[in-house]
GROMACS .gro file of C-alpha atoms in nm:
model
   95
    1MET     CA    1  -2.385   0.104  -3.230
    2ALA     CA    2  -2.193  -0.214  -3.299
    3PHE     CA    3  -1.998  -0.248  -3.620
    4ALA     CA    4  -2.053  -0.554  -3.836
    5PRO     CA    5  -1.755  -0.789  -3.843
    6LEU     CA    6  -1.550  -0.778  -4.162
    7ASP     CA    7  -1.504  -1.101  -4.355
    8PRO     CA    8  -1.145  -1.213  -4.284
    9VAL     CA    9  -1.119  -1.376  -4.627
   10LEU     CA   10  -1.197  -1.049  -4.804
   11HIS     CA   11  -1.017  -0.827  -4.554
   12ASN     CA   12  -0.692  -0.873  -4.742
   13GLN     CA   13  -0.587  -0.623  -5.007
   14LEU     CA   14  -0.506  -0.871  -5.283
   15ARG     CA   15  -0.803  -1.104  -5.223
   16LEU     CA   16  -1.035  -0.802  -5.215
   17ALA     CA   17  -0.882  -0.676  -5.542
   18VAL     CA   18  -0.932  -1.016  -5.709
   19ILE     CA   19  -1.295  -1.040  -5.596
   20SER     CA   20  -1.361  -0.679  -5.700
   21LEU     CA   21  -1.225  -0.747  -6.047
   22LEU     CA   22  -1.425  -1.068  -6.083
   23VAL     CA   23  -1.745  -0.897  -5.969
   24ALA     CA   24  -1.695  -0.649  -6.253
   25VAL     CA   25  -1.599  -0.897  -6.529
   26GLU     CA   26  -1.745  -1.227  -6.392
   27GLU     CA   27  -1.433  -1.423  -6.492
   28GLY     CA   28  -1.072  -1.358  -6.577
   29ASP     CA   29  -0.762  -1.560  -6.641
   30PHE     CA   30  -0.452  -1.561  -6.424
   31ASN     CA   31  -0.258  -1.322  -6.649
   32PHE     CA   32  -0.546  -1.071  -6.648
   33LEU     CA   33  -0.558  -1.079  -6.267
   34LEU     CA   34  -0.179  -1.059  -6.249
   35GLU     CA   35  -0.172  -0.751  -6.471
   36LYS     CA   36  -0.461  -0.574  -6.298
   37THR     CA   37  -0.344  -0.637  -5.942
   38GLY     CA   38   0.031  -0.593  -5.991
   39ALA     CA   39   0.087  -0.889  -5.760
   40THR     CA   40   0.365  -1.142  -5.786
   41ARG     CA   41   0.276  -1.479  -5.943
   42GLY     CA   42   0.336  -1.664  -5.617
   43ASN     CA   43   0.128  -1.431  -5.402
   44LEU     CA   44  -0.159  -1.421  -5.652
   45SER     CA   45  -0.157  -1.801  -5.671
   46VAL     CA   46  -0.177  -1.832  -5.291
   47GLN     CA   47  -0.462  -1.580  -5.266
   48ILE     CA   48  -0.658  -1.746  -5.549
   49THR     CA   49  -0.628  -2.076  -5.361
   50LYS     CA   50  -0.762  -1.914  -5.042
   51LEU     CA   51  -1.057  -1.764  -5.230
   52LYS     CA   52  -1.126  -2.101  -5.394
   53GLU     CA   53  -1.109  -2.286  -5.060
   54ALA     CA   54  -1.359  -2.036  -4.915
   55GLY     CA   55  -1.595  -2.110  -5.204
   56TYR     CA   56  -1.580  -1.748  -5.326
   57ILE     CA   57  -1.443  -1.828  -5.671
   58VAL     CA   58  -1.442  -2.121  -5.911
   59VAL     CA   59  -1.105  -2.204  -6.068
   60THR     CA   60  -1.083  -2.386  -6.400
   61LYS     CA   61  -0.746  -2.508  -6.522
   62SER     CA   62  -0.692  -2.594  -6.886
   63PHE     CA   63  -0.442  -2.545  -7.167
   64LYS     CA   64  -0.439  -2.260  -7.418
   65ASP     CA   65  -0.189  -2.283  -7.706
   66ASN     CA   66   0.000  -2.557  -7.514
   67TYR     CA   67   0.035  -2.334  -7.205
   68PRO     CA   68  -0.144  -2.382  -6.873
   69ASN     CA   69  -0.441  -2.148  -6.842
   70THR     CA   70  -0.614  -2.076  -6.511
   71VAL     CA   71  -0.950  -1.901  -6.527
   72CYS     CA   72  -1.120  -1.766  -6.216
   73ALA     CA   73  -1.491  -1.688  -6.194
   74ILE     CA   74  -1.694  -1.535  -5.915
   75ALA     CA   75  -1.911  -1.789  -5.732
   76PRO     CA   76  -2.254  -1.698  -5.589
   77LYS     CA   77  -2.110  -1.730  -5.237
   78GLY     CA   78  -1.830  -1.489  -5.333
   79LEU     CA   79  -2.070  -1.233  -5.474
   80GLU     CA   80  -2.282  -1.251  -5.160
   81ALA     CA   81  -1.974  -1.216  -4.937
   82PHE     CA   82  -1.853  -0.918  -5.140
   83GLU     CA   83  -2.192  -0.745  -5.111
   84HIS     CA   84  -2.196  -0.800  -4.733
   85TYR     CA   85  -1.838  -0.674  -4.707
   86VAL     CA   86  -1.917  -0.355  -4.900
   87LYS     CA   87  -2.225  -0.297  -4.684
   88ALA     CA   88  -2.020  -0.341  -4.366
   89ILE     CA   89  -1.750  -0.101  -4.488
   90LYS     CA   90  -2.018   0.159  -4.565
   91GLU     CA   91  -2.140   0.127  -4.205
   92TYR     CA   92  -1.787   0.188  -4.081
   93LEU     CA   93  -1.757   0.498  -4.299
   94ARG     CA   94  -2.086   0.640  -4.171
   95GLY     CA   95  -1.960   0.595  -3.815
   0.00000   0.00000   0.00000
């Protein structure tokens, strides 16, 4: 039995956490993701960029009360990748 390859974009703890959160809530702002993941601002920013570049999330930047506001939302491609990743992990666990 051959194991399915794991998506290298999602096979990172912080990126997987961000996608998992967005699957549950559909969209969340930077501070929400920061609080839920416990990541540093710099690391979270880098991982959000990688997810955006992969087409897994959509990032909208705006202002809220004169402060920059970044909102991330799961993209269809990201949801599909997450579902494939979960399926592959289940196969690994079954052995």
